[in-house]
Each structure stands twice: as C-alpha cells, then as structure tokens.
CSV table of C-alpha atoms and ligand atoms in Angstrom, one decimal:
chain,number,residue,atom,x,y,z
A,1,MET,CA,-18.7,-17.0,-7.0
A,2,ILE,CA,-15.0,-16.3,-7.0
A,3,HIS,CA,-14.3,-13.0,-5.2
A,4,PHE,CA,-11.5,-10.6,-6.1
A,5,ASN,CA,-9.8,-11.4,-2.8
A,6,LYS,CA,-9.7,-14.4,-0.5
A,7,PRO,CA,-7.6,-14.0,2.7
A,8,TYR,CA,-5.0,-16.8,2.7
A,9,LEU,CA,-4.3,-18.7,5.9
A,10,THR,CA,-0.9,-20.5,6.2
A,11,GLY,CA,-2.2,-22.8,9.0
A,12,LYS,CA,-0.1,-21.5,11.9
A,13,GLU,CA,-2.1,-18.3,12.6
A,14,ALA,CA,-4.4,-19.7,15.3
A,15,HIS,CA,-1.4,-21.6,16.8
A,16,TYR,CA,0.6,-18.4,17.3
A,17,MET,CA,-2.5,-16.5,18.5
A,18,TYR,CA,-3.1,-19.2,21.1
A,19,GLN,CA,0.6,-19.0,22.2
A,20,ALA,CA,0.2,-15.2,22.5
A,21,VAL,CA,-3.0,-15.6,24.6
A,22,TYR,CA,-1.4,-18.0,27.0
A,23,SER,CA,2.0,-16.3,27.2
A,24,GLY,CA,1.0,-14.1,30.0
A,25,LYS,CA,1.5,-11.0,27.8
A,26,ILE,CA,-1.3,-10.2,25.4
A,27,SER,CA,-0.9,-6.4,25.0
A,28,GLY,CA,1.4,-4.9,22.5
A,29,ASN,CA,5.2,-4.8,22.0
A,30,GLY,CA,5.7,-8.4,23.2
A,31,ILE,CA,7.6,-11.3,21.7
A,32,PHE,CA,5.7,-11.6,18.4
A,33,THR,CA,5.6,-7.9,17.8
A,34,GLN,CA,9.4,-7.8,18.2
A,35,LYS,CA,9.9,-10.9,16.0
A,36,CYS,CA,8.0,-9.3,13.2
A,37,GLN,CA,9.7,-5.9,13.5
A,38,ASN,CA,13.2,-7.6,13.7
A,39,TYR,CA,12.4,-9.6,10.6
A,40,PHE,CA,11.6,-6.6,8.5
A,41,GLN,CA,14.6,-4.7,9.8
A,42,GLU,CA,17.0,-7.4,9.0
A,43,ARG,CA,15.6,-8.6,5.7
A,44,TYR,CA,14.9,-5.2,4.1
A,45,GLY,CA,17.3,-2.9,5.8
A,46,PHE,CA,14.6,-0.8,7.4
A,47,LYS,CA,16.1,1.2,10.3
A,48,LYS,CA,13.3,0.9,12.8
A,49,CYS,CA,10.0,-0.8,12.5
A,50,LEU,CA,6.9,-0.4,14.7
A,51,LEU,CA,3.8,-2.5,14.1
A,52,THR,CA,0.6,-0.6,14.1
A,53,THR,CA,-3.1,-1.5,14.0
A,54,SER,CA,-3.3,-0.4,10.4
A,55,CYS,CA,-1.4,1.4,7.6
A,56,THR,CA,-3.7,4.4,8.2
A,57,ASP,CA,-2.4,4.6,11.8
A,58,ALA,CA,1.2,4.3,10.5
A,59,LEU,CA,0.5,7.2,8.1
A,60,GLU,CA,-1.0,9.2,11.0
A,61,MET,CA,2.2,8.7,12.9
A,62,CYS,CA,4.1,9.9,9.8
A,63,ALA,CA,2.0,13.1,9.8
A,64,ILE,CA,2.8,13.7,13.5
A,65,LEU,CA,6.5,12.9,13.0
A,66,CYS,CA,6.7,15.3,10.1
A,67,ASN,CA,5.3,17.9,12.4
A,68,ILE,CA,2.5,18.9,10.1
A,69,GLN,CA,0.9,22.2,11.1
A,70,PRO,CA,-2.3,23.7,9.9
A,71,GLY,CA,-1.7,25.1,6.4
A,72,ASP,CA,1.3,23.0,5.6
A,73,GLU,CA,1.1,21.5,2.1
A,74,VAL,CA,1.6,17.8,1.3
A,75,ILE,CA,1.8,16.4,-2.2
A,76,VAL,CA,-0.2,13.2,-2.7
A,77,PRO,CA,-1.4,11.4,-5.7
A,78,SER,CA,-5.1,11.8,-6.4
A,79,TYR,CA,-5.4,8.2,-7.5
A,80,THR,CA,-4.8,6.4,-4.2
A,81,PHE,CA,-6.6,5.2,-1.1
A,82,VAL,CA,-8.1,7.8,1.2
A,83,SER,CA,-5.6,7.3,4.0
A,84,SER,CA,-2.7,8.5,2.0
A,85,ALA,CA,-4.2,12.0,2.2
A,86,LEU,CA,-6.5,11.7,5.3
A,87,ALA,CA,-3.7,11.0,7.8
A,88,PHE,CA,-2.1,14.4,6.8
A,89,VAL,CA,-5.4,16.3,6.7
A,90,ARG,CA,-6.1,15.2,10.3
A,91,GLN,CA,-3.0,17.2,11.3
A,92,GLY,CA,-4.3,20.3,9.4
A,93,ALA,CA,-2.5,19.8,6.0
A,94,LYS,CA,-3.7,21.1,2.8
A,95,ILE,CA,-3.3,18.4,0.1
A,96,ILE,CA,-1.9,19.3,-3.2
A,97,PHE,CA,-2.9,16.5,-5.5
A,98,VAL,CA,-0.7,15.3,-8.2
A,99,ASP,CA,-1.7,13.4,-11.3
A,100,SER,CA,-0.6,9.8,-12.3
A,101,MET,CA,1.6,8.8,-15.1
A,102,LYS,CA,0.0,7.7,-18.4
A,103,GLN,CA,1.9,4.4,-18.4
A,104,HIS,CA,1.4,3.7,-14.7
A,105,PRO,CA,-1.0,4.8,-11.9
A,106,CYS,CA,1.9,5.9,-9.7
A,107,MET,CA,2.5,9.7,-9.3
A,108,ASP,CA,4.0,11.6,-12.2
A,109,ALA,CA,7.3,12.6,-10.6
A,110,ASP,CA,7.9,15.1,-13.4
A,111,ILE,CA,5.0,17.3,-12.2
A,112,VAL,CA,5.9,17.3,-8.6
A,113,GLU,CA,8.4,20.1,-8.6
A,114,SER,CA,6.0,22.5,-10.2
A,115,LEU,CA,3.6,22.0,-7.2
A,116,ILE,CA,6.1,23.0,-4.5
A,117,THR,CA,5.5,26.3,-2.6
A,118,PRO,CA,7.2,27.7,0.5
A,119,ARG,CA,4.5,25.8,2.5
A,120,THR,CA,5.3,22.4,1.1
A,121,LYS,CA,6.5,19.9,3.7
A,122,VAL,CA,6.1,16.4,2.5
A,123,ILE,CA,5.8,14.3,-0.6
A,124,VAL,CA,3.8,11.1,-0.1
A,125,ALA,CA,5.0,8.5,-2.7
A,126,VAL,CA,2.4,5.8,-3.1
A,127,HIS,CA,3.8,2.6,-4.7
A,128,TYR,CA,0.6,1.6,-6.6
A,129,ALA,CA,0.2,-2.2,-7.0
A,130,GLY,CA,3.5,-2.6,-5.2
A,131,VAL,CA,5.4,-1.0,-8.2
A,132,ALA,CA,7.8,1.7,-7.2
A,133,CYS,CA,7.4,5.4,-7.9
A,134,ASP,CA,10.5,7.0,-9.5
A,135,MET,CA,12.2,7.4,-6.2
A,136,ASP,CA,15.4,8.9,-7.5
A,137,LYS,CA,13.5,11.8,-9.0
A,138,ILE,CA,11.3,12.2,-5.9
A,139,THR,CA,14.2,12.0,-3.5
A,140,ASP,CA,16.3,14.5,-5.6
A,141,ILE,CA,13.4,17.0,-5.6
A,142,ALA,CA,12.8,16.5,-1.9
A,143,ASN,CA,16.5,17.1,-1.1
A,144,ARG,CA,16.7,20.3,-3.1
A,145,HIS,CA,13.6,21.7,-1.5
A,146,HIS,CA,14.3,20.3,2.0
A,147,LEU,CA,11.1,18.2,2.0
A,148,LEU,CA,10.4,15.0,3.8
A,149,VAL,CA,9.5,11.8,1.8
A,150,VAL,CA,6.9,9.4,3.1
A,151,GLU,CA,6.4,6.1,1.2
A,152,ASP,CA,2.9,4.8,1.3
A,153,ALA,CA,4.1,1.2,0.9
A,154,ALA,CA,0.8,-0.3,1.9
A,155,GLN,CA,0.8,-2.6,-1.2
A,156,ALA,CA,4.6,-2.9,-1.6
A,157,VAL,CA,5.9,-5.6,0.7
A,158,ASP,CA,8.9,-7.4,-0.8
A,159,SER,CA,9.2,-5.1,-3.7
A,160,PHE,CA,12.2,-3.0,-4.8
A,161,TYR,CA,13.4,0.1,-6.6
A,162,LYS,CA,16.8,-0.4,-8.3
A,163,GLY,CA,17.6,-3.1,-5.8
A,164,ARG,CA,16.5,-1.1,-2.7
A,165,ALA,CA,13.5,-2.4,-0.7
A,166,LEU,CA,10.4,-0.2,-1.0
A,167,GLY,CA,9.9,1.3,2.5
A,168,SER,CA,13.7,1.8,3.0
A,169,ILE,CA,14.0,4.9,0.8
A,170,GLY,CA,11.9,7.6,2.3
A,171,HIS,CA,12.5,9.2,5.6
A,172,LEU,CA,9.4,7.3,6.8
A,173,ALA,CA,7.2,4.6,5.3
A,174,ALA,CA,3.9,2.8,6.0
A,175,PHE,CA,2.9,-0.8,5.2
A,176,SER,CA,-0.5,-2.5,5.5
A,177,PHE,CA,-1.4,-6.0,6.5
A,178,HIS,CA,-5.2,-5.5,5.8
A,179,GLU,CA,-6.7,-8.7,4.6
A,180,THR,CA,-6.5,-7.6,0.9
A,181,LYS,CA,-2.8,-7.2,0.9
A,182,ASN,CA,-0.1,-9.8,0.2
A,183,ILE,CA,0.6,-10.7,3.8
A,184,ILE,CA,-2.2,-10.0,6.3
A,185,SER,CA,-3.3,-9.8,9.9
A,186,GLY,CA,-6.9,-8.8,9.3
A,187,GLU,CA,-6.3,-5.2,10.1
A,188,GLY,CA,-2.7,-4.3,10.6
A,189,GLY,CA,0.2,-2.1,9.5
A,190,MET,CA,3.7,-1.0,10.2
A,191,LEU,CA,5.6,2.2,10.4
A,192,VAL,CA,9.2,2.3,9.1
A,193,VAL,CA,11.5,5.0,10.3
A,194,ASN,CA,14.7,5.3,8.2
A,195,ASP,CA,15.9,8.6,9.5
A,196,ASP,CA,17.6,8.5,12.9
A,197,ARG,CA,16.1,11.8,13.9
A,198,PHE,CA,12.6,10.3,14.2
A,199,VAL,CA,13.4,7.0,15.9
A,200,LYS,CA,13.0,8.0,19.5
A,201,ARG,CA,9.9,10.2,19.0
A,202,ALA,CA,8.2,7.4,16.9
A,203,GLU,CA,8.4,5.1,19.8
A,204,ILE,CA,6.9,7.7,22.1
A,205,ILE,CA,4.0,8.5,19.8
A,206,TRP,CA,3.4,4.8,19.4
A,207,GLU,CA,3.0,4.4,23.1
A,208,LYS,CA,0.4,7.1,23.9
A,209,GLY,CA,2.9,9.9,24.2
A,210,THR,CA,4.9,8.1,26.9
A,211,ASN,CA,8.5,6.9,27.1
A,212,ARG,CA,7.3,3.4,28.2
A,213,ALA,CA,9.3,1.6,25.5
A,214,GLU,CA,12.5,3.0,26.9
A,215,PHE,CA,11.4,2.1,30.4
A,216,PHE,CA,10.8,-1.5,29.4
A,217,ARG,CA,14.3,-1.7,28.0
A,218,GLY,CA,15.6,-0.5,31.3
A,219,GLU,CA,16.9,2.8,29.8
A,220,VAL,CA,15.0,5.0,32.2
A,221,ASN,CA,13.7,4.2,35.7
A,222,LYS,CA,10.2,5.6,35.4
A,223,TYR,CA,8.1,6.6,32.5
A,224,GLY,CA,5.6,9.4,31.9
A,225,TRP,CA,3.8,11.6,29.5
A,226,VAL,CA,6.4,13.3,27.4
A,227,ASP,CA,4.8,14.1,23.9
A,228,THR,CA,1.7,13.7,21.8
A,229,GLY,CA,0.7,10.3,20.6
A,230,SER,CA,-2.0,7.6,20.6
A,231,SER,CA,-2.4,3.9,21.1
A,232,PHE,CA,-1.0,2.8,17.8
A,233,LEU,CA,0.4,-0.7,18.7
A,234,PRO,CA,-1.4,-4.0,18.0
A,235,THR,CA,-2.0,-6.7,20.5
A,236,GLU,CA,0.3,-9.7,20.6
A,237,ILE,CA,-2.7,-11.8,19.3
A,238,VAL,CA,-2.6,-9.8,16.0
A,239,SER,CA,1.2,-9.9,15.8
A,240,GLY,CA,1.2,-13.7,16.3
A,241,PHE,CA,-1.2,-13.9,13.3
A,242,LEU,CA,1.2,-11.8,11.3
A,243,TRP,CA,4.2,-13.9,12.3
A,244,ALA,CA,2.6,-17.0,10.7
A,245,GLN,CA,2.2,-15.0,7.5
A,246,ILE,CA,5.8,-13.7,7.6
A,247,GLU,CA,7.1,-17.2,7.9
A,248,ASN,CA,5.4,-18.0,4.6
A,249,LEU,CA,6.2,-14.8,2.8
A,250,ASP,CA,8.5,-16.4,0.2
A,251,ALA,CA,5.9,-19.1,-0.7
A,252,ILE,CA,3.1,-16.5,-0.9
A,253,GLN,CA,5.2,-14.2,-3.1
A,254,GLU,CA,6.2,-17.1,-5.4
A,255,ARG,CA,2.6,-18.3,-5.9
A,256,ARG,CA,1.3,-14.7,-6.5
A,257,LYS,CA,4.0,-14.1,-9.1
A,258,GLN,CA,3.1,-17.3,-10.9
A,259,LEU,CA,-0.5,-16.3,-11.0
A,260,TRP,CA,0.4,-12.7,-12.1
A,261,ASN,CA,2.6,-14.0,-14.9
A,262,THR,CA,-0.1,-16.3,-16.0
A,263,TYR,CA,-2.5,-13.5,-16.3
A,264,TYR,CA,0.1,-11.5,-18.2
A,265,GLU,CA,0.9,-14.2,-20.7
A,266,THR,CA,-2.7,-15.1,-21.2
A,267,LEU,CA,-4.0,-11.6,-21.7
A,268,LYS,CA,-1.1,-10.0,-23.5
A,269,PRO,CA,-2.3,-11.2,-27.0
A,270,TYR,CA,-5.6,-9.4,-26.3
A,271,ALA,CA,-3.9,-6.2,-25.1
A,272,ASP,CA,-1.8,-6.3,-28.3
A,273,LYS,CA,-5.0,-6.1,-30.3
A,274,GLY,CA,-5.8,-2.9,-28.4
A,275,TRP,CA,-8.7,-4.3,-26.5
A,276,PHE,CA,-7.4,-3.0,-23.2
A,277,LYS,CA,-4.1,-2.2,-21.5
A,278,ILE,CA,-2.2,-4.6,-19.1
A,279,PRO,CA,0.1,-3.4,-16.3
A,280,THR,CA,3.6,-2.2,-17.1
A,281,VAL,CA,6.5,-2.4,-14.7
A,282,PRO,CA,9.2,0.3,-15.3
A,283,ASP,CA,12.8,-0.9,-15.5
A,284,TYR,CA,13.7,0.6,-12.1
A,285,ALA,CA,10.9,-1.4,-10.3
A,286,THR,CA,10.1,-5.0,-9.4
A,287,ASN,CA,6.6,-6.5,-9.4
A,288,ASN,CA,5.5,-8.0,-6.1
A,289,ALA,CA,2.3,-9.3,-7.7
A,290,HIS,CA,0.0,-7.4,-5.4
A,291,MET,CA,-2.5,-6.7,-8.1
A,292,PHE,CA,-3.4,-7.6,-11.6
A,293,TYR,CA,-5.4,-5.0,-13.4
A,294,LEU,CA,-6.6,-4.0,-16.8
A,295,VAL,CA,-7.3,-0.5,-18.1
A,296,CYS,CA,-10.3,-0.5,-20.4
A,297,ASN,CA,-10.9,2.1,-23.1
A,298,THR,CA,-14.0,3.6,-21.7
A,299,PHE,CA,-16.1,3.7,-18.5
A,300,GLU,CA,-19.0,1.9,-20.2
A,301,GLU,CA,-16.7,-0.8,-21.4
A,302,ARG,CA,-15.4,-1.4,-17.8
A,303,THR,CA,-19.0,-1.5,-16.5
A,304,ASN,CA,-20.0,-4.1,-19.0
A,305,LEU,CA,-16.9,-6.2,-18.6
A,306,ILE,CA,-17.4,-6.3,-14.8
A,307,ALA,CA,-21.0,-7.5,-15.5
A,308,ALA,CA,-19.8,-10.1,-17.9
A,309,LEU,CA,-17.3,-11.4,-15.4
A,310,ARG,CA,-19.9,-11.4,-12.7
A,311,ASP,CA,-22.3,-13.4,-15.0
A,312,GLY,CA,-19.4,-15.9,-15.4
A,313,GLY,CA,-18.9,-16.2,-11.6
A,314,PHE,CA,-16.0,-13.8,-11.0
A,315,LEU,CA,-16.1,-10.6,-9.0
A,316,ALA,CA,-13.8,-8.1,-10.5
A,317,VAL,CA,-13.7,-4.7,-8.9
A,318,PHE,CA,-12.7,-1.1,-9.6
A,319,HIS,CA,-11.3,1.4,-7.1
A,320,TYR,CA,-10.1,4.8,-6.2
A,321,LEU,CA,-12.4,7.6,-7.2
A,322,SER,CA,-10.0,10.5,-7.7
A,323,LEU,CA,-9.5,12.0,-4.3
A,324,HIS,CA,-9.5,15.6,-5.7
A,325,LYS,CA,-13.2,15.0,-6.7
A,326,SER,CA,-14.2,13.3,-3.5
A,327,PRO,CA,-17.2,14.7,-1.6
A,328,TYR,CA,-14.9,15.5,1.3
A,329,TYR,CA,-12.1,17.2,-0.6
A,330,GLN,CA,-13.5,18.6,-3.8
A,331,ASP,CA,-14.2,22.1,-2.2
A,332,LYS,CA,-10.7,22.2,-0.8
A,333,HIS,CA,-9.0,21.2,-4.0
A,334,ASP,CA,-7.3,24.0,-5.9
A,335,GLY,CA,-9.3,23.3,-9.1
A,336,ARG,CA,-6.5,21.8,-11.3
A,337,MET,CA,-7.7,19.0,-13.6
A,338,LEU,CA,-6.1,15.7,-13.1
A,339,PRO,CA,-7.1,13.8,-16.2
A,340,VAL,CA,-4.9,10.7,-15.9
A,341,SER,CA,-6.2,10.0,-12.4
A,342,ASP,CA,-9.7,10.4,-13.7
A,343,LEU,CA,-9.0,8.0,-16.5
A,344,TYR,CA,-7.8,5.2,-14.0
A,345,SER,CA,-10.9,6.0,-11.8
A,346,ASP,CA,-13.1,5.4,-14.8
A,347,CYS,CA,-11.4,2.6,-16.6
A,348,LEU,CA,-9.2,0.4,-14.3
A,349,ILE,CA,-10.4,-3.0,-13.2
A,350,ARG,CA,-8.9,-5.3,-10.7
A,351,LEU,CA,-9.1,-9.0,-11.5
A,352,PRO,CA,-9.3,-11.7,-8.8
A,353,MET,CA,-5.8,-12.1,-7.3
A,354,PHE,CA,-5.1,-14.3,-4.2
A,355,TYR,CA,-3.0,-17.2,-3.2
A,356,GLU,CA,-5.6,-19.9,-3.7
A,357,LEU,CA,-6.7,-18.6,-7.2
A,358,THR,CA,-6.1,-21.4,-9.7
A,359,PHE,CA,-4.6,-21.4,-13.2
A,360,ASP,CA,-8.0,-22.8,-14.4
A,361,ASN,CA,-9.7,-19.7,-12.9
A,362,ILE,CA,-7.4,-17.5,-14.9
A,363,SER,CA,-8.2,-19.4,-18.1
A,364,ASP,CA,-11.9,-19.0,-17.4
A,365,ILE,CA,-11.5,-15.3,-16.7
A,366,ALA,CA,-9.5,-14.8,-19.9
A,367,ALA,CA,-12.2,-16.7,-21.9
A,368,ILE,CA,-14.9,-14.4,-20.5
A,369,ILE,CA,-12.8,-11.4,-21.4
A,370,LYS,CA,-12.1,-12.7,-24.9
A,371,LYS,CA,-15.7,-13.4,-25.6
A,372,TYR,CA,-16.7,-10.0,-24.3
A,373,TYR,CA,-14.4,-8.1,-26.6
A,374,GLU,CA,-14.9,-10.4,-29.6
A,375,TYR,CA,-18.7,-10.5,-29.5
A,376,ASP,CA,-20.3,-8.0,-27.1
A,377,GLY,CA,-17.8,-5.2,-26.7
A,378,HIS,CA,-16.9,-4.3,-30.3
B,401,LIG,C1,-4.6,-0.5,1.9
B,401,LIG,C2,-4.1,0.8,1.7
B,401,LIG,C3,-4.0,1.7,2.7
B,401,LIG,C4,-4.7,1.6,4.1
B,401,LIG,O1,-4.3,0.4,4.7
B,401,LIG,P1,-5.0,0.1,6.1
B,401,LIG,O2,-4.1,-1.0,6.7
B,401,LIG,O3,-6.3,-0.6,5.7
B,401,LIG,O4,-5.1,1.2,6.9
B,401,LIG,C5,-3.3,2.9,2.5
B,401,LIG,N1,-2.8,3.2,1.3
B,401,LIG,C6,-2.9,2.3,0.3
B,401,LIG,C7,-2.2,2.7,-1.0
B,401,LIG,C8,-3.5,1.1,0.4
B,401,LIG,O5,-3.5,0.3,-0.6
C-alpha cells in the first residue's frame, strides 16, 4: 500500500540528534536551533525566527503577540486546518470565517473587507498547498483598517508571492515541520516576526514569560518573570533533526516539483475532458509542490475514486471539513453560508505526494483514475 505521505529522511538526522545529545546542551535555543533560525532569516529575509514545537504553537504565540482580547474578531478561512482558528479562539477571539476562491482554496481576498467591523484585529492568510494568498490585496485592506496580518505558512516553505518569500509579508507568520510537510522534524514549527515591534516580546513569550534569551546573550545580568508566555521552544534534539532536513531543502524541493509536474502533465488531458479539476497557481504565486490535489465534481465521485485508488494500492485522502460547520464552532458561527469552502470539503482529494514517490507510481495512479472515469464513473 502506498500512503499519501511518507516522511523522508535525508540520512543525517540521527547523526545531528546524536551530536545534540552529547553536546552537553540538550534543551532549547542551542547551536542547532540557532543554525536553523539563522538559515531562514538569511535565505528568506525573515526578520526574526524562533523555532517552536509546532506550527500550532507558533500560531498561539501570534495570537498572544496580537494581544487578542475576548470578543476581538479574527478573519480566517473556513477551509483550513483547525489550528489557524483555534490558536486565536484560545485567547478569546471570535472567528469570522471567510470563503475560498472558486479557482483556488485560498481565502477570497475580495470578500475580506466586507467582514471587517470595529472589533476586527487580525487577518489570518493561509497559503493553501504552499500557494500564496493575494497578499497585496490583503495587506492593503489591513493597512487601511489598521489590522495585523498573520500568515499561516504551515505548508509554504520556499514559496513566493511576487518574488517575496511567504512568511516575510505579514507582521507575523507560522511554519510547520510536521511530518506531512515538505521539510520535517516529526512535530515542529517556527514563528516568524517581521515587525520590529514584536521581536523582544516574542522571545519572552517563547521562554515562559521570562527574559532568559536576553540574559543568555549577556544583555541583562539576571532574568525573571516579565510577561505571559509558555514553553514554546523545541529541544536541540528536534532542531538537530530539522537541520539535516534544511541542508537538503533544495534537493527535496526539486524532487517534489518534478513529481508535481509529472502529475500535472499526466492528468491535464483528463482535466481538459472535464472529469475533474487540477490545481491552478495564480500568476502572483509560485508552487512549492507541497500538495497535488484534484477537485471532483461531486462528493460521491470523490468517495468512489478514493475507493478505486485504495483497491489499486494507493491511499488518497481528503481533508478540511469546513470549520464553520465543525462541532466545536458551528454554534458560534454567524450563520453565513460558505459554499466554496463546502465544495472543497466535499470534493477535494489529495494524491500521494512525498520525496520517495516514483514516476511509475504516478503512472499507476493516473491509470486508475483514467479507468475510473472511463468505465465506472460516467
Ligand atoms: C499542518 C498545518 C498546521 C498545523 O501544523 P502543526 O505543526 O501540526 O501544528 C496549521 N495550519 C495549516 C494550514 C497546516 O497545514
């Protein structure tokens, strides 16, 4: 059985973890943590990076840094992972869900302005499949209404909007290194701070509300409890794992793009027949090959296609049940219909996508899809 994801190991992970274990400093904010953070800062122009134990944690830090108070409103797409909303809900926010675009699951920036009220504080731009939201539109709206922009860049490592790295555009951004993402550390994430105003406080929140990071740099002669916070930093063992992945980022990205392009070329003729839709990448965005998905015409069609692929030895999956309809949030939602989000919830299917997938696998998957639509589906 070929799963939809297989975590890829570059070979150096255990080596660096061993180094971390015997370095004499295993807790967080050591040499590997700093190597990883510096890499991202230098390569992508992020102002300040802090590794976290997950993207969810990084988003929670964002919610604290945005100073979310009970009743504040945060605009979030409904078609996203729970954490994009949950992190803000934990601080008391009311989530105002926004629908997706018809041509792409990212949020429809043209609707955002109509959702703004005097209580709105933050827009969370989720770069679905590593493909950018329309950040000029979102930034412009945010500036005119004095809102903060948080990029949920969980899937968006090494991807760009009009030449600018995703994660460098919002006031704050959050990345994930969960084992399903392009580069991984099992569980892991990173907060990016692009606005100077938040840099110092971010470090304090990261270190349990203390100014320990300053103390370690010798900037203060004692440290103590100065703010709210939590233990958001990963151990050096995890950062060592991540460093091995970072060293291979270019090779990983190149391979994933080859696989993605092969899917695209192979399946495009079928999409042209109207059997299903394949991903589109707007002119302003790049594709980091995080995900290859199809959008089926109906829910039943998707269910049957997943079954056909499973019979052929491939586990394709669907994801994201519209958050505005979730058991946890449906009673708190303001009742607006979000039909495009629901469409992706019902009809989107993710095909296997990982470094060690082969071109033969893709041919086999395409053959199953072709047979399904030619004989069974229609
Ligand atoms: C994976 C993902 C997250 C959560 O990442 P974790 O590191 O597992 O906390 C958040 N948002 C999006 C869009 C994701 O894809």
